GROMACS .gro file of C-alpha atoms in nm:
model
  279
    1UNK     CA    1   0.322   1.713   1.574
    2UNK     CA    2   0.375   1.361   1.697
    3UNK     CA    3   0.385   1.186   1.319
    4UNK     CA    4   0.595   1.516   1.185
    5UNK     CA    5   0.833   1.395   1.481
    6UNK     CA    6   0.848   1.051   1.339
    7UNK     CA    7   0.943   1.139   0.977
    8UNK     CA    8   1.218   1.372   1.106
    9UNK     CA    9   1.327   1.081   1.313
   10UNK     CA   10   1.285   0.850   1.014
   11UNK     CA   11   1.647   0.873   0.868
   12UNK     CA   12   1.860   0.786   1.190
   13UNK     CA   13   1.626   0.534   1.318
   14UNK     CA   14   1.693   0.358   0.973
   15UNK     CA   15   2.087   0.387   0.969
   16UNK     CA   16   2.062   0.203   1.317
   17UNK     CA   17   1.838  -0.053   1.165
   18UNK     CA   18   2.061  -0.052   0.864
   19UNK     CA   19   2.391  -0.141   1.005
   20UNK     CA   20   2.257  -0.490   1.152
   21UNK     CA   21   2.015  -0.500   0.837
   22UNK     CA   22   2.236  -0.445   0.614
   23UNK     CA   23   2.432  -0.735   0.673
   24UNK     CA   24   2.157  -0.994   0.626
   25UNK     CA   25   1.929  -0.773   0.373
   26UNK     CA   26   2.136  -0.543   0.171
   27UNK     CA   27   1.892  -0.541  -0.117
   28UNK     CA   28   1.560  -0.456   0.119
   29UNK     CA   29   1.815  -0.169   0.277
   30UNK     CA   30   1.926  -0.048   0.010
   31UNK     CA   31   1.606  -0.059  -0.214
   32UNK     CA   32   1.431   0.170   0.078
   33UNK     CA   33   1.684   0.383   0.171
   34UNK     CA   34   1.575   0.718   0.079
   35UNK     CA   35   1.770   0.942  -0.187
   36UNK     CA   36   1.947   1.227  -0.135
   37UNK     CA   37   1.739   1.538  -0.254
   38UNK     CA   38   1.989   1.743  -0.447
   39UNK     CA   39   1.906   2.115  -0.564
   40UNK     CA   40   1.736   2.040  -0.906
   41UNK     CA   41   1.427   2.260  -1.070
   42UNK     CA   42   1.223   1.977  -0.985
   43UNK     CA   43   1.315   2.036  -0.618
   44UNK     CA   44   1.186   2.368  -0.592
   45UNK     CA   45   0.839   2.259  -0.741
   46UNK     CA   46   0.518   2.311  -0.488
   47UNK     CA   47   0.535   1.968  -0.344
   48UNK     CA   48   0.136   1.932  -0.371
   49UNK     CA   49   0.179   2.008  -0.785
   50UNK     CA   50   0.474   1.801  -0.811
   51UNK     CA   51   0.286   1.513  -0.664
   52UNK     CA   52   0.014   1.552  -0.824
   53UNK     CA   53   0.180   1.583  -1.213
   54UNK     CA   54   0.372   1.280  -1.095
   55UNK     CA   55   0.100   1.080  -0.956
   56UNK     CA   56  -0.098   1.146  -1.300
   57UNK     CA   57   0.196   1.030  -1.464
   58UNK     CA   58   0.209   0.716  -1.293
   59UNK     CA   59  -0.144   0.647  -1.337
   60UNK     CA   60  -0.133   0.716  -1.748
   61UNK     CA   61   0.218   0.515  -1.788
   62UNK     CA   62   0.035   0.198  -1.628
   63UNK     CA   63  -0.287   0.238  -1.896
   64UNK     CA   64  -0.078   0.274  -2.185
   65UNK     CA   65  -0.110  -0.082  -2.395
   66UNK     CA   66   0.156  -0.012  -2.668
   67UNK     CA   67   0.529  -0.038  -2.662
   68UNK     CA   68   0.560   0.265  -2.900
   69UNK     CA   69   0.380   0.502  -2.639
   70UNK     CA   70   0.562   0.316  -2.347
   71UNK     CA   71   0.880   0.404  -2.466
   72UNK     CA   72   0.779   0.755  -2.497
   73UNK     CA   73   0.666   0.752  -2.145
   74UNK     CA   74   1.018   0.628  -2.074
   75UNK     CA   75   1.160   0.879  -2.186
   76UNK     CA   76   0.969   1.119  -2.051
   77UNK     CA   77   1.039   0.952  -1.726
   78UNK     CA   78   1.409   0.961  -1.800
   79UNK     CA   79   1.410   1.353  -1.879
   80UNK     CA   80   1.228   1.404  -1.564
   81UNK     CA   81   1.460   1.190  -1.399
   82UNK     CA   82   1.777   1.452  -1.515
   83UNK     CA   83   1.559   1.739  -1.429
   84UNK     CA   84   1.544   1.572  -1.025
   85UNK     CA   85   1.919   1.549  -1.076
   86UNK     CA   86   1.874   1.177  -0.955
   87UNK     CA   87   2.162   1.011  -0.890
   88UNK     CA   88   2.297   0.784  -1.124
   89UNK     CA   89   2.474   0.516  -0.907
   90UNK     CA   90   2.137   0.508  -0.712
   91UNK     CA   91   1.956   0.407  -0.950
   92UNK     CA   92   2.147   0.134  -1.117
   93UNK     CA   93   2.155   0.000  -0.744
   94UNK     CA   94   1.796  -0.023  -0.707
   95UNK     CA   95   1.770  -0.107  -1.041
   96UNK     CA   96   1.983  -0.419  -1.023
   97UNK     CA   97   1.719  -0.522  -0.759
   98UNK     CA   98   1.436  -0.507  -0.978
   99UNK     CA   99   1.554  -0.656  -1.313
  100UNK     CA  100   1.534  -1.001  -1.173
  101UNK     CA  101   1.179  -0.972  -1.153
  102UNK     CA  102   1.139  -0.820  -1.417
  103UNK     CA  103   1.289  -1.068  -1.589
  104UNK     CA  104   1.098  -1.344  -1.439
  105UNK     CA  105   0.816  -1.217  -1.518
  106UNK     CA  106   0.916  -1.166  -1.939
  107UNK     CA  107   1.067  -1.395  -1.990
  108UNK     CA  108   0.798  -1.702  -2.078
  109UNK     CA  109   0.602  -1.474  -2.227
  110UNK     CA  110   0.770  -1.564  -2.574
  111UNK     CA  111   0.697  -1.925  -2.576
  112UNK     CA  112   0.310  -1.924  -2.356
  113UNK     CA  113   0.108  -1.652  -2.544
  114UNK     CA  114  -0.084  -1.827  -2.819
  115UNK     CA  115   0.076  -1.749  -3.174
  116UNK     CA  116  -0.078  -1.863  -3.494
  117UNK     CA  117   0.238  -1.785  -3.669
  118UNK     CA  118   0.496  -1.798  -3.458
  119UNK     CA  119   0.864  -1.677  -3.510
  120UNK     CA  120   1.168  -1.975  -3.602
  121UNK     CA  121   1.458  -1.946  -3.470
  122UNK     CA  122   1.630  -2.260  -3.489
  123UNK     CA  123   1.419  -2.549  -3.310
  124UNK     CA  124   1.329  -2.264  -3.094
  125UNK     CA  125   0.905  -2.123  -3.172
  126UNK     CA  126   0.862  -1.730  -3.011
  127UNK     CA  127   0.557  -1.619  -2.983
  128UNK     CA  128   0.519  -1.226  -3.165
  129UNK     CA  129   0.203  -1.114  -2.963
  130UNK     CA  130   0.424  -1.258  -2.655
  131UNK     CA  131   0.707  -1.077  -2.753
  132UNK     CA  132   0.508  -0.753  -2.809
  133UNK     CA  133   0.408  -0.803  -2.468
  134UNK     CA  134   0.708  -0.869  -2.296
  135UNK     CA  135   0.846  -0.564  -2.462
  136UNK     CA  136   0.555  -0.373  -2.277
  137UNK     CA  137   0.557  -0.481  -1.978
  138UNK     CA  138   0.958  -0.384  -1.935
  139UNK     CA  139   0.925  -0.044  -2.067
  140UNK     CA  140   0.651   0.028  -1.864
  141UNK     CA  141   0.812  -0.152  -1.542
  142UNK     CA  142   1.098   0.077  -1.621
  143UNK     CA  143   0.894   0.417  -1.674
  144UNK     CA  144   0.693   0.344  -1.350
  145UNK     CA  145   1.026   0.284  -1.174
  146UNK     CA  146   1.179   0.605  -1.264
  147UNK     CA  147   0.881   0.810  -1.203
  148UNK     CA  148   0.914   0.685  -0.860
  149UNK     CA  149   1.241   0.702  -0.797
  150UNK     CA  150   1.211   1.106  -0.953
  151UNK     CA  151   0.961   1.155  -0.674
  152UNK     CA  152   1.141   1.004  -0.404
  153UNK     CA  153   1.510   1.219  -0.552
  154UNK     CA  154   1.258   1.536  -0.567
  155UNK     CA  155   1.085   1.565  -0.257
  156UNK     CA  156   1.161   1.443   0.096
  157UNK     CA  157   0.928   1.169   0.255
  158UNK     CA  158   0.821   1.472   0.502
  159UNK     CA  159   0.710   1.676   0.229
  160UNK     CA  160   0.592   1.449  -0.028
  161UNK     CA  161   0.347   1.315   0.312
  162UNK     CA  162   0.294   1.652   0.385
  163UNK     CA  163   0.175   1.757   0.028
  164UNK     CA  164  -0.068   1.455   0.022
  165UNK     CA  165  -0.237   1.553   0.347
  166UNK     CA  166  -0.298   1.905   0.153
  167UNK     CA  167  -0.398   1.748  -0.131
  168UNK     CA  168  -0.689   1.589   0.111
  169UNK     CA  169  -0.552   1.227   0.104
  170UNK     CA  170  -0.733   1.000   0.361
  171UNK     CA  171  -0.508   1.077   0.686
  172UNK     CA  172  -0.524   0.750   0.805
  173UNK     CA  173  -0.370   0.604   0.437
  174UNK     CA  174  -0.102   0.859   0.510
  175UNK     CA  175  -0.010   0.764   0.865
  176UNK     CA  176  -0.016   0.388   0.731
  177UNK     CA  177   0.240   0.442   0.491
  178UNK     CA  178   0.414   0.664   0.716
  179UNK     CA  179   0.473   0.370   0.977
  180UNK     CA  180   0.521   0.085   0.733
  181UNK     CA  181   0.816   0.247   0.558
  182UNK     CA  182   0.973   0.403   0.896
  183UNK     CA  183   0.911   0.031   1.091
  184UNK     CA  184   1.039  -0.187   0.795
  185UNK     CA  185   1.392  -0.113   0.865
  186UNK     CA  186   1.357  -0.166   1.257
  187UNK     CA  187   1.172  -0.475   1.141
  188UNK     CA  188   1.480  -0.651   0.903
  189UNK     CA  189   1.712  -0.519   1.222
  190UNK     CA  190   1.494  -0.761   1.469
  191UNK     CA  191   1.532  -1.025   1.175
  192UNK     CA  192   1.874  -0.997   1.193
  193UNK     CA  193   1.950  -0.993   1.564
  194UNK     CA  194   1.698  -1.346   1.576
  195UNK     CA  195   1.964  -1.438   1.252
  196UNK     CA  196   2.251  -1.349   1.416
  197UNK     CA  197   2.157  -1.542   1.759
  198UNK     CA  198   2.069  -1.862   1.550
  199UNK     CA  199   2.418  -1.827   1.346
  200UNK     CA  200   2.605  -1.828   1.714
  201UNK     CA  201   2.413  -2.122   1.831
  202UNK     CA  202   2.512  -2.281   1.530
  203UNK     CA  203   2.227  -2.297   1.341
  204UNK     CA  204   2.249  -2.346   0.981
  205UNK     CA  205   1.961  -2.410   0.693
  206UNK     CA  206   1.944  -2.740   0.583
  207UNK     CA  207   1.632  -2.931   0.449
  208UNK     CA  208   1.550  -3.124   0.811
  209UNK     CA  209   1.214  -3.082   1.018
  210UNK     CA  210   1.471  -2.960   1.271
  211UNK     CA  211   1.534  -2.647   1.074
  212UNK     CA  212   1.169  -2.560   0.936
  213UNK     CA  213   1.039  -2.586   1.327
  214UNK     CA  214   1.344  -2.322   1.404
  215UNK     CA  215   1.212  -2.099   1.105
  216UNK     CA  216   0.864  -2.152   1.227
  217UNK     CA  217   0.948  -2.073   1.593
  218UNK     CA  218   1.156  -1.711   1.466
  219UNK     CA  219   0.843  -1.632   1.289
  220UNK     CA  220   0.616  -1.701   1.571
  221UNK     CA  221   0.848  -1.451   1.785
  222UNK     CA  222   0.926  -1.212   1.490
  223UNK     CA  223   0.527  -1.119   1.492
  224UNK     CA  224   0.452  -1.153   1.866
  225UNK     CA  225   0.757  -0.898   1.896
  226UNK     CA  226   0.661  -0.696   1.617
  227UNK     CA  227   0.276  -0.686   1.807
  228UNK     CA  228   0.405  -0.592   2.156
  229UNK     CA  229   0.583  -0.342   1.958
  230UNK     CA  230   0.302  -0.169   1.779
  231UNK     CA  231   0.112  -0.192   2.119
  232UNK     CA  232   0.411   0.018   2.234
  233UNK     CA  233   0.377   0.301   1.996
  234UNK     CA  234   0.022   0.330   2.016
  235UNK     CA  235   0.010   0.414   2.367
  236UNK     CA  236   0.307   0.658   2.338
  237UNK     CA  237   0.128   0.804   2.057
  238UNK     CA  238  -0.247   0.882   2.250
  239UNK     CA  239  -0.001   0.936   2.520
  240UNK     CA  240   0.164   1.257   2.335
  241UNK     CA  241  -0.158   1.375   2.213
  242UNK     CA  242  -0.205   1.176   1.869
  243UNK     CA  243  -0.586   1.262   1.718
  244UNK     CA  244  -0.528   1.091   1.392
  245UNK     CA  245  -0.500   1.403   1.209
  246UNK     CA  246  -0.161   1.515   1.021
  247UNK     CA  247   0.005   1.839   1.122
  248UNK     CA  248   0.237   2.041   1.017
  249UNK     CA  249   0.399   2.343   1.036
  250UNK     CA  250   0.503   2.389   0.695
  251UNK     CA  251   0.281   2.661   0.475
  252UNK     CA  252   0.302   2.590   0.073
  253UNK     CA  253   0.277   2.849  -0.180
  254UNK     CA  254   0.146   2.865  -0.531
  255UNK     CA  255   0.384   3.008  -0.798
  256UNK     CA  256   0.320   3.039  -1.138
  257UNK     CA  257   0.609   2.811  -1.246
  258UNK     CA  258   0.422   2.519  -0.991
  259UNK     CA  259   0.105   2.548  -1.230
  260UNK     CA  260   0.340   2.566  -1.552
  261UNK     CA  261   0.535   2.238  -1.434
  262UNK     CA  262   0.246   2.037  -1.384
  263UNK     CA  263   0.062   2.139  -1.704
  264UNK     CA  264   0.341   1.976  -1.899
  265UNK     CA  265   0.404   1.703  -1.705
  266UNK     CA  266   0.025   1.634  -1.694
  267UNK     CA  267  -0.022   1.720  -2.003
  268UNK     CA  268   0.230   1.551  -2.204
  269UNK     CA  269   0.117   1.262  -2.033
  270UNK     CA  270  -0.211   1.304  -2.030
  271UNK     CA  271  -0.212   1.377  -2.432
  272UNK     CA  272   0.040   1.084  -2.478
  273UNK     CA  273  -0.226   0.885  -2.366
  274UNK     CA  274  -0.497   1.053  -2.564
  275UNK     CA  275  -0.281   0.971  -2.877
  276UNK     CA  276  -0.270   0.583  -2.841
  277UNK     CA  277  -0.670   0.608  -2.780
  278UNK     CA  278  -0.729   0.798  -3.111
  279UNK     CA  279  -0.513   0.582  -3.343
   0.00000   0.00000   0.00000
């Protein structure tokens, strides 16, 4: 009852974190925040089947090796995305956050991947087997994003958590990622308040030894504080009765339309895959 506590707990702790965070980390805010879960057909899906079709999709999307079948994923991952009524705005926020990665990670792949005959554009050589693989790795970056952002818009953290410990997922695995995502935001407020102090002492980054001992020294306390704080929560935990097994008091039912939706999102996956292995 202790970690079902926390998760209900989760989304106020994190607006206090937020409004200090928010002003030094927007994007890490933001990015975690959790969606709102609107009424959808995906929403009323067994959360144990829902994972699981979307877990299976996940898994497929990241073993697919051609851009043909990775844009069919992606749109798969886009229908599903208007079936979790996900919100539109929402996405193109979090979305802005990943595309510079994304890009970063593309966007040699033109000119380093070996290319016997390589494309002319100018004085400029582009690699095609580079460019095939660029055009990969985006649309599967994208599908994988969506998928996860549908779960996240389906399902509450509670129940998705909830769904995985009746699915027989490793407790402990559960009660890490349980934590981690609940603590980061409490952790980028204690970054802030150390930023915040160092701004009204007058601190400012420059390129000095000065100023990488003062980064040193708020890392140093960041982690001792984050330890003393851990140390905290596991002795109110045992103190409350914590076993290391997740409870709950919610009871999940089996419908018909729960198996239906997960044999075609499984399976249109799972034979979308079986296509690019045949030919």
């Amino acid at each position: 009852m202790v970690l079902v506590g926390i998760v209900s707990l989760h989304s106020s702790d994190s607006m206090r974190a937020s409004g200090a965070g928010q002003v030094f980390f927007p994007a890490m805010t933001s990015f975690l925040t959790p969606l709102v879960c609107l009424e959808s057909p995906l929403r009323r899906f067994d959360p144990r089947w829902k994972l699981a079709a979307l877990t299976i999709s996940l898994v497929v999307t990241a073993c697919l090796q051609t851009p043909v079948t990775a844009a069919i994923a992606l749109i798969g991952a886009v229908i599903l995305a208007g079936l979790a009524r996900l919100p539109i705005p929402a996405f193109f926020e979090r979305l802005k956050i990943v595309l510079p990665a994304l890009v970063l990670f593309t966007i040699f792949l033109p000119f380093v991947v070996p290319d016997p005959e390589p494309v002319l554009i100018g004085p400029i050589r582009l690699s095609s087997p580079g460019l095939r693989l660029a055009l990969l790795f985006i649309l599967k970056a994208l599908a994988i994003f969506t998928l996860t952002l549908v779960l996240t818009a389906a399902s509450s953290l509670s129940e998705t958590l909830q769904g995985a410990a009746s699915l027989r997922v490793p407790g402990t695995l559960i009660h890490i990622a349980m934590l981690t995502y609940r603590y980061l935001f409490l952790f980028a407020n204690e970054l802030g308040r150390l930023r915040l102090a160092l701004r009204v002492r007058g601190y400012r980054n420059r390129p000095t030894m000065h100023c990488y001992r003062t980064i040193g020294n708020v890392a140093g306390t960041l982690l001792v504080r984050s330890s003393e704080r851990a140390e905290r929560v596991a002795q109110a935990m045992r103190c409350r009765g914590f076993d290391g097994r997740f409870r709950s008091l919610t009871e999940f039912r089996t419908r018909a339309t729960d198996v239906a939706g997960f044999a075609l999102i499984a399976g249109e996956y799972a034979a979308l895959l079986a296509w690019e292995i045949l030919g």
